[in-house]
Structure formats: structure tokens, C-alpha cells
Coordinates of C-alpha atoms in Angstrom, one line a residue:
M498 CA 88.1 -51.1 76.2
A499 CA 86.6 -54.4 77.6
L500 CA 83.6 -54.3 79.9
K501 CA 83.8 -55.7 83.3
C502 CA 87.1 -53.5 83.3
R503 CA 88.1 -52.6 86.9
V504 CA 88.7 -48.9 87.5
C505 CA 89.4 -46.7 90.7
V506 CA 87.7 -43.4 91.3
T507 CA 89.3 -41.2 94.0
G508 CA 86.8 -39.1 96.1
A509 CA 83.9 -41.3 95.1
G510 CA 81.4 -39.9 97.5
G511 CA 81.7 -36.2 96.1
Y512 CA 79.4 -34.4 93.8
V513 CA 81.0 -35.2 90.3
A514 CA 82.5 -38.6 91.3
S515 CA 79.2 -40.1 92.5
W516 CA 77.6 -39.7 89.1
L517 CA 80.8 -41.1 87.5
V518 CA 80.5 -44.2 89.7
K519 CA 76.5 -44.4 88.8
L520 CA 77.6 -44.4 85.2
L521 CA 80.7 -46.8 85.4
L522 CA 78.4 -49.3 87.3
S523 CA 75.6 -48.9 84.5
K524 CA 78.2 -49.8 82.0
D525 CA 79.1 -52.9 83.9
Y526 CA 82.7 -51.7 85.3
I527 CA 84.0 -52.9 88.5
V528 CA 84.7 -49.8 90.6
H529 CA 87.1 -49.1 93.4
G530 CA 85.9 -45.9 95.2
T531 CA 88.2 -44.0 97.5
V532 CA 86.3 -42.3 100.6
R533 CA 87.7 -41.0 103.8
D534 CA 85.9 -43.2 105.9
V535 CA 84.2 -46.4 104.6
S536 CA 81.7 -46.7 107.7
N537 CA 80.4 -43.0 107.3
D538 CA 76.7 -42.9 106.4
K539 CA 77.3 -40.1 104.2
Y540 CA 78.4 -42.7 101.5
S541 CA 75.3 -44.8 101.5
H542 CA 74.2 -43.1 98.5
L543 CA 76.9 -44.9 96.8
N544 CA 76.0 -48.3 98.2
N545 CA 72.4 -47.9 97.0
L546 CA 73.3 -47.5 93.3
D547 CA 72.4 -50.4 90.8
K548 CA 74.8 -53.0 90.6
A549 CA 76.8 -51.6 93.6
A550 CA 76.4 -54.6 95.5
E551 CA 78.2 -56.7 93.4
N552 CA 80.6 -54.3 91.5
L553 CA 81.4 -51.6 94.1
K554 CA 84.2 -51.6 96.5
L555 CA 84.9 -48.6 98.9
F556 CA 88.2 -48.2 100.2
K557 CA 89.2 -45.7 103.1
A558 CA 92.0 -43.6 101.5
D559 CA 93.7 -40.1 102.1
L560 CA 95.4 -38.4 99.2
L561 CA 98.3 -37.7 101.6
D562 CA 98.7 -41.2 102.3
P563 CA 100.3 -43.2 99.3
D564 CA 99.9 -46.6 101.0
S565 CA 96.2 -46.2 101.3
L566 CA 95.9 -45.1 97.6
A567 CA 98.1 -48.1 96.4
A568 CA 95.5 -50.5 98.2
A569 CA 92.6 -48.9 96.4
I570 CA 94.3 -48.8 92.8
K571 CA 95.9 -52.2 93.0
G572 CA 94.3 -54.6 90.4
C573 CA 92.6 -51.8 88.3
N574 CA 93.1 -51.3 84.8
G575 CA 92.3 -47.3 84.9
V576 CA 92.1 -44.4 87.4
F577 CA 89.7 -41.6 87.4
H578 CA 91.3 -38.7 89.7
V579 CA 88.4 -36.7 90.8
A580 CA 89.1 -36.0 94.5
S581 CA 90.3 -32.2 95.1
P582 CA 89.4 -29.7 97.9
V583 CA 86.7 -27.2 96.6
P584 CA 86.3 -24.3 99.0
S585 CA 82.8 -23.0 99.6
G586 CA 83.8 -20.2 101.7
S587 CA 86.9 -18.4 102.8
V588 CA 90.2 -20.5 103.3
P589 CA 92.3 -19.2 106.1
N590 CA 95.3 -21.2 105.2
P591 CA 95.1 -21.8 101.5
E592 CA 98.7 -23.3 101.1
V593 CA 97.8 -26.1 103.6
E594 CA 94.2 -26.6 103.0
L595 CA 94.1 -26.3 99.0
V596 CA 97.5 -26.2 97.4
E597 CA 99.1 -29.3 99.4
P598 CA 96.2 -31.8 98.9
A599 CA 95.7 -30.8 95.4
V600 CA 99.4 -31.0 94.2
K601 CA 100.8 -33.6 96.5
G602 CA 97.6 -35.7 96.5
T603 CA 97.6 -35.7 92.6
L604 CA 101.2 -36.8 92.6
N605 CA 100.7 -39.6 95.3
V606 CA 97.9 -41.0 92.8
L607 CA 99.9 -40.7 89.8
K608 CA 102.8 -42.4 91.6
A609 CA 100.5 -45.4 92.8
C610 CA 99.2 -45.6 89.2
S611 CA 102.7 -45.9 87.8
E612 CA 103.5 -48.6 90.2
A613 CA 100.3 -50.5 89.5
N614 CA 100.8 -50.3 85.6
I615 CA 97.6 -48.5 85.2
K616 CA 96.7 -48.4 81.6
R617 CA 95.2 -44.8 81.4
V618 CA 94.6 -42.1 84.1
V619 CA 91.7 -39.4 83.6
F620 CA 92.4 -36.6 85.9
V621 CA 89.8 -33.9 86.6
S622 CA 91.4 -30.6 86.4
S623 CA 89.1 -27.4 86.1
V624 CA 88.5 -24.3 84.0
A625 CA 90.3 -22.6 86.9
A626 CA 93.6 -23.9 85.4
A627 CA 92.9 -22.2 82.2
A628 CA 91.0 -18.9 83.3
L629 CA 93.4 -16.3 84.6
D630 CA 95.9 -15.5 82.1
P631 CA 96.1 -11.9 81.8
N632 CA 98.1 -12.1 78.4
W633 CA 95.6 -14.0 76.6
P634 CA 94.3 -11.9 73.6
K635 CA 91.1 -10.1 74.6
G636 CA 87.9 -11.5 73.2
E637 CA 89.7 -14.7 72.1
V638 CA 87.9 -17.8 73.0
K639 CA 90.0 -19.9 75.5
D640 CA 90.6 -23.4 74.7
E641 CA 93.2 -26.3 75.8
T642 CA 96.0 -24.2 75.0
C643 CA 95.4 -21.8 77.6
W644 CA 96.9 -21.9 81.2
S645 CA 96.2 -19.8 84.1
D646 CA 99.3 -17.7 85.3
S647 CA 100.1 -19.1 88.8
E648 CA 102.0 -15.8 90.0
Y649 CA 99.1 -13.8 88.7
C650 CA 96.7 -16.3 90.7
K651 CA 98.8 -15.8 93.8
A652 CA 99.0 -12.1 93.4
T653 CA 95.2 -11.6 93.2
N654 CA 94.5 -14.5 95.9
N655 CA 92.7 -17.0 93.6
W656 CA 94.0 -19.9 95.6
Y657 CA 91.7 -22.5 94.1
C658 CA 92.9 -21.5 90.6
F659 CA 96.4 -21.6 91.8
S660 CA 96.0 -25.1 93.5
K661 CA 94.4 -26.5 90.2
T662 CA 97.0 -25.0 87.8
M663 CA 99.8 -26.3 90.0
A664 CA 98.2 -29.7 90.4
E665 CA 97.7 -30.1 86.6
K666 CA 101.1 -28.7 85.6
E667 CA 102.8 -31.1 88.0
A668 CA 100.6 -33.9 86.8
W669 CA 101.8 -33.3 83.1
S670 CA 105.3 -33.1 84.1
Y671 CA 105.1 -36.4 86.3
A672 CA 103.1 -38.1 83.3
K673 CA 105.5 -37.1 80.7
Q674 CA 108.7 -38.2 82.8
S675 CA 107.2 -41.5 83.8
G676 CA 105.4 -42.4 80.4
L677 CA 102.0 -42.6 82.2
D678 CA 99.0 -42.2 79.6
M679 CA 97.0 -39.3 81.1
V680 CA 94.2 -37.4 79.9
T681 CA 92.9 -34.3 81.8
V682 CA 89.3 -32.7 81.5
L683 CA 88.6 -29.2 82.6
P684 CA 85.1 -28.5 83.5
T685 CA 83.5 -25.0 83.8
L686 CA 80.7 -24.5 86.6
V687 CA 79.1 -28.0 87.2
I688 CA 75.3 -28.1 88.1
G689 CA 72.7 -30.5 87.9
P690 CA 71.0 -32.9 90.5
M691 CA 72.9 -34.3 93.4
L692 CA 73.2 -38.0 94.5
Q693 CA 74.8 -37.1 97.8
R694 CA 72.9 -35.6 100.9
T695 CA 75.0 -32.5 101.3
T696 CA 75.4 -29.3 99.1
N697 CA 78.5 -28.6 97.5
A698 CA 80.1 -25.4 96.3
S699 CA 78.9 -25.3 92.7
N700 CA 75.2 -26.2 93.7
L701 CA 75.2 -23.6 96.3
V702 CA 75.4 -21.0 93.2
L703 CA 71.9 -21.9 92.2
I704 CA 70.6 -22.6 95.7
K705 CA 71.2 -18.9 96.6
L706 CA 69.8 -17.7 93.2
L707 CA 66.5 -19.3 94.4
K708 CA 66.5 -18.4 98.0
E709 CA 68.9 -15.5 99.0
G710 CA 66.6 -12.6 97.9
Y711 CA 69.5 -10.4 96.9
E712 CA 68.5 -6.9 96.4
E713 CA 71.0 -6.6 93.6
L714 CA 73.3 -8.9 91.8
E715 CA 75.9 -8.6 89.0
N716 CA 74.5 -10.1 85.8
K717 CA 77.6 -12.3 85.4
R718 CA 78.1 -14.8 82.7
R719 CA 78.1 -18.3 83.9
F720 CA 79.8 -21.2 82.0
L721 CA 77.7 -24.3 82.9
I722 CA 78.0 -28.1 82.3
D723 CA 75.4 -30.7 83.7
V724 CA 77.2 -33.0 86.1
R725 CA 75.8 -36.2 84.0
D726 CA 77.3 -34.7 80.8
L727 CA 80.5 -34.1 82.5
A728 CA 80.6 -37.9 83.9
E729 CA 79.9 -38.8 80.2
A730 CA 82.9 -36.7 79.1
L731 CA 85.2 -38.5 81.6
L732 CA 84.0 -41.8 80.6
L733 CA 84.8 -40.7 76.9
A734 CA 88.2 -39.6 77.7
Y735 CA 89.0 -43.0 79.2
E736 CA 87.4 -45.2 76.6
R737 CA 88.7 -43.4 73.4
P738 CA 92.0 -44.7 72.4
E739 CA 92.6 -41.6 70.5
A740 CA 91.9 -39.4 73.3
E741 CA 95.0 -37.2 74.3
G742 CA 96.1 -34.2 76.2
R743 CA 93.6 -31.6 77.8
Y744 CA 89.8 -31.2 77.1
M745 CA 88.0 -28.2 78.2
C746 CA 84.3 -29.1 79.1
T747 CA 81.5 -26.5 79.0
A748 CA 78.0 -26.5 77.5
H749 CA 76.2 -23.2 78.1
T750 CA 77.3 -19.6 78.3
V751 CA 74.5 -17.7 80.1
K752 CA 74.0 -14.9 82.3
S753 CA 72.7 -14.8 85.9
E754 CA 69.4 -13.0 84.9
D755 CA 68.6 -15.5 82.0
I756 CA 69.1 -18.5 84.5
V757 CA 66.6 -16.7 86.9
G758 CA 64.4 -16.3 83.9
M759 CA 64.3 -19.9 83.0
L760 CA 63.7 -20.9 86.8
K761 CA 60.9 -18.5 87.3
K762 CA 59.0 -20.0 84.4
H763 CA 58.8 -23.3 86.2
Y764 CA 59.3 -22.1 89.9
P765 CA 57.7 -18.6 90.2
N766 CA 57.5 -18.4 94.0
Y767 CA 61.2 -18.5 95.2
N768 CA 63.1 -15.5 96.6
Y769 CA 64.9 -14.4 93.5
P770 CA 67.4 -11.6 93.2
K771 CA 65.4 -8.1 92.9
R772 CA 67.4 -6.5 90.2
F773 CA 70.7 -7.2 88.2
T774 CA 73.6 -4.8 87.4
D775 CA 75.3 -5.3 84.2
V776 CA 79.0 -6.0 84.2
T777 CA 81.7 -5.8 81.4
E778 CA 83.2 -9.3 80.9
D779 CA 85.7 -10.6 78.5
G780 CA 86.4 -14.3 77.0
S781 CA 84.5 -17.6 76.7
Y782 CA 85.6 -21.2 76.4
S783 CA 85.5 -24.0 73.6
S784 CA 84.6 -27.5 74.1
E785 CA 85.1 -28.2 70.4
K786 CA 88.0 -30.7 70.9
L787 CA 85.7 -32.8 73.3
Q788 CA 82.8 -32.7 71.0
K789 CA 85.0 -34.1 68.0
L790 CA 85.7 -37.0 70.4
G791 CA 81.9 -37.6 70.1
W792 CA 80.8 -35.8 73.3
Q793 CA 77.3 -34.1 73.5
Y794 CA 75.4 -32.3 76.2
R795 CA 71.7 -31.9 77.3
P796 CA 69.6 -28.5 77.0
L797 CA 70.1 -26.4 80.1
E798 CA 66.4 -25.9 81.1
G799 CA 66.2 -29.7 81.9
T800 CA 69.2 -29.4 84.0
L801 CA 67.9 -26.7 86.0
I802 CA 64.6 -28.5 86.6
D803 CA 66.4 -31.7 87.7
A804 CA 68.5 -29.9 89.9
V805 CA 65.6 -27.9 91.7
E806 CA 63.6 -31.0 92.1
R807 CA 66.6 -32.6 93.8
Y808 CA 67.0 -29.5 96.2
K809 CA 63.2 -29.6 97.0
Q810 CA 63.5 -33.4 97.9
G811 CA 66.5 -32.8 100.0
G812 CA 65.1 -29.9 101.9
F813 CA 67.7 -27.6 100.7
L814 CA 65.2 -24.6 99.7
D815 CA 63.2 -24.8 103.0

């Protein structure tokens, strides 16, 4: 795909999208980024990126306002749909706060893409859209063929999983019916340094391990991906003509106790969990399809160090 290509990134100020914008600018893309309020200082980190002055334009847009999306997408060759609500606490009204913006917002973006004759859409789904299938064979690695069971998600109050599953299913249904060229990427838990000034749900997982001082914590397996490697995966899914369908995106499977062990080696003085209790867990995920596309990922230890240094700099560990 030609450089100086013009692309739109929805939710540009978010954790993953900020790194994607940075990567796109570094590759000489012209980027239209959608944000909720162009004048808000919380997006200043985007305007400070290299090449932002000449190649980044921010648009005020709302996922539930199709006209605002059309203005941002107009004139672009490709679209990265990254924006979606991610809860960091309890959600009193999940249908309105999670499901509607995820599903309706995605369809609004895709309709705007159809109208603007967009060449390819890369949609950031989530492992949440594949993780909860009670009928998946025990012990078998989950890959792109696995979908979360939406009724099971509802019955178990996994509203985030439900919202991501419904959004991706509706997206595929629309893409097939309209002929839109779409690729979806399903990341596991995304960690690593932040460009934005406020914490987000996935980084809070690490921050709590460092400072919460839990007496006891379940020694759960974590499926981790560095935010910068995810940005690379999204660009690969956009640039490679042969990319198609869904791509699972995960790099490291590691238990909480082992993460703490790595962190303690470099940062011995934080308020780590006192002890861990073992839990029985089943299943894991494969990124083999993405790796065949040429994707690689970095070692976990470097990701953890880069993340902690950013937390220290931002005052998140005080």
C-alpha cells in the first residue's frame, strides 16, 4: 500500500489507538483521528507526536453520530476502528453503556466506510469475543474459529464479552452483505507504556500488582500482549493484501506470581501481593495465523520495565 496513504483511527486518544497513531505517523501516513472533544487537553499527547503537526488531523466525532464519523472518514483509503467502551469498574446499565455503543457504533463506522469507498477496515475486536464458549473442547487451544457464546455471556453477566462478541458478529454480517474488505484483530490483555496521561483498565491490572498490597491473590494465568506489538499487528493486517478474516493477537502466557517475580527483580520495593493461591484453569490462545503474516513480538520483561517507568513518570505509583 502506498505511503502517504490517508487513514482514519477511531478513538485516537485511547491507549491502543495512541500507539497506532504514533506508528502510522512514523510510516508517513496522513492520519484522521476521531476524539470526543478536539479542544480537550487530554489529547495533547497526540499533537506532540513526531510528524503530527503536518500529518495528523483530529476530528470531533461520536460513534452514535453517523454524520460526525462520515466527516472524519471522508477522503481516507483505510480505517482502523479502535474505539469501544472498556469498563474499569462495575457498569450499572451494561446494555446502554457497553452494548449499544459497541454494536451501533461499529455499524455506524462500517456504514460510513461503505459510503466513502474505503479500501480496507481493520476492526479491533477482543479475545473477549472468543474466550467464553462452554462447548469448546477442554484443553484445546483457542484460535480464530472460536466465538464466545452470547447467551452464556449474558447468563454469566459477562457484559464486556457480550458487547465485543455482538459487535464483531454484526460487523462480519454487515461486511459480508456490503462487500466491505474487513479484517479483525482480537488482542488478549494489552500492557506496556502509555502515551496518554490517564490510566486505563488493562494498565490498572499491573498497577494494582505493584501497589495494592493484596494479602492473597489468585495465581491466575494472564495472556499478555505489548501495546506496541499490537499496533504493529494492526498495521500488518491493513498493509498485507493477503490478510483476511480474524487474527488472534497474544504473545505471553504467564501466571500472576511470575509477573510479580519479574517485577521484583527490577523494582523490589513496591507493595506486592503477600501470597498466591493456585487456581485450576483451562485453555490458551494461539497467534499462529498472525505470525504467518510476519508478525513478531518482544520479550515480556522489557514490556514490564517500560510500563513501570511510565507509571513512575506519570505519578501512578505514588
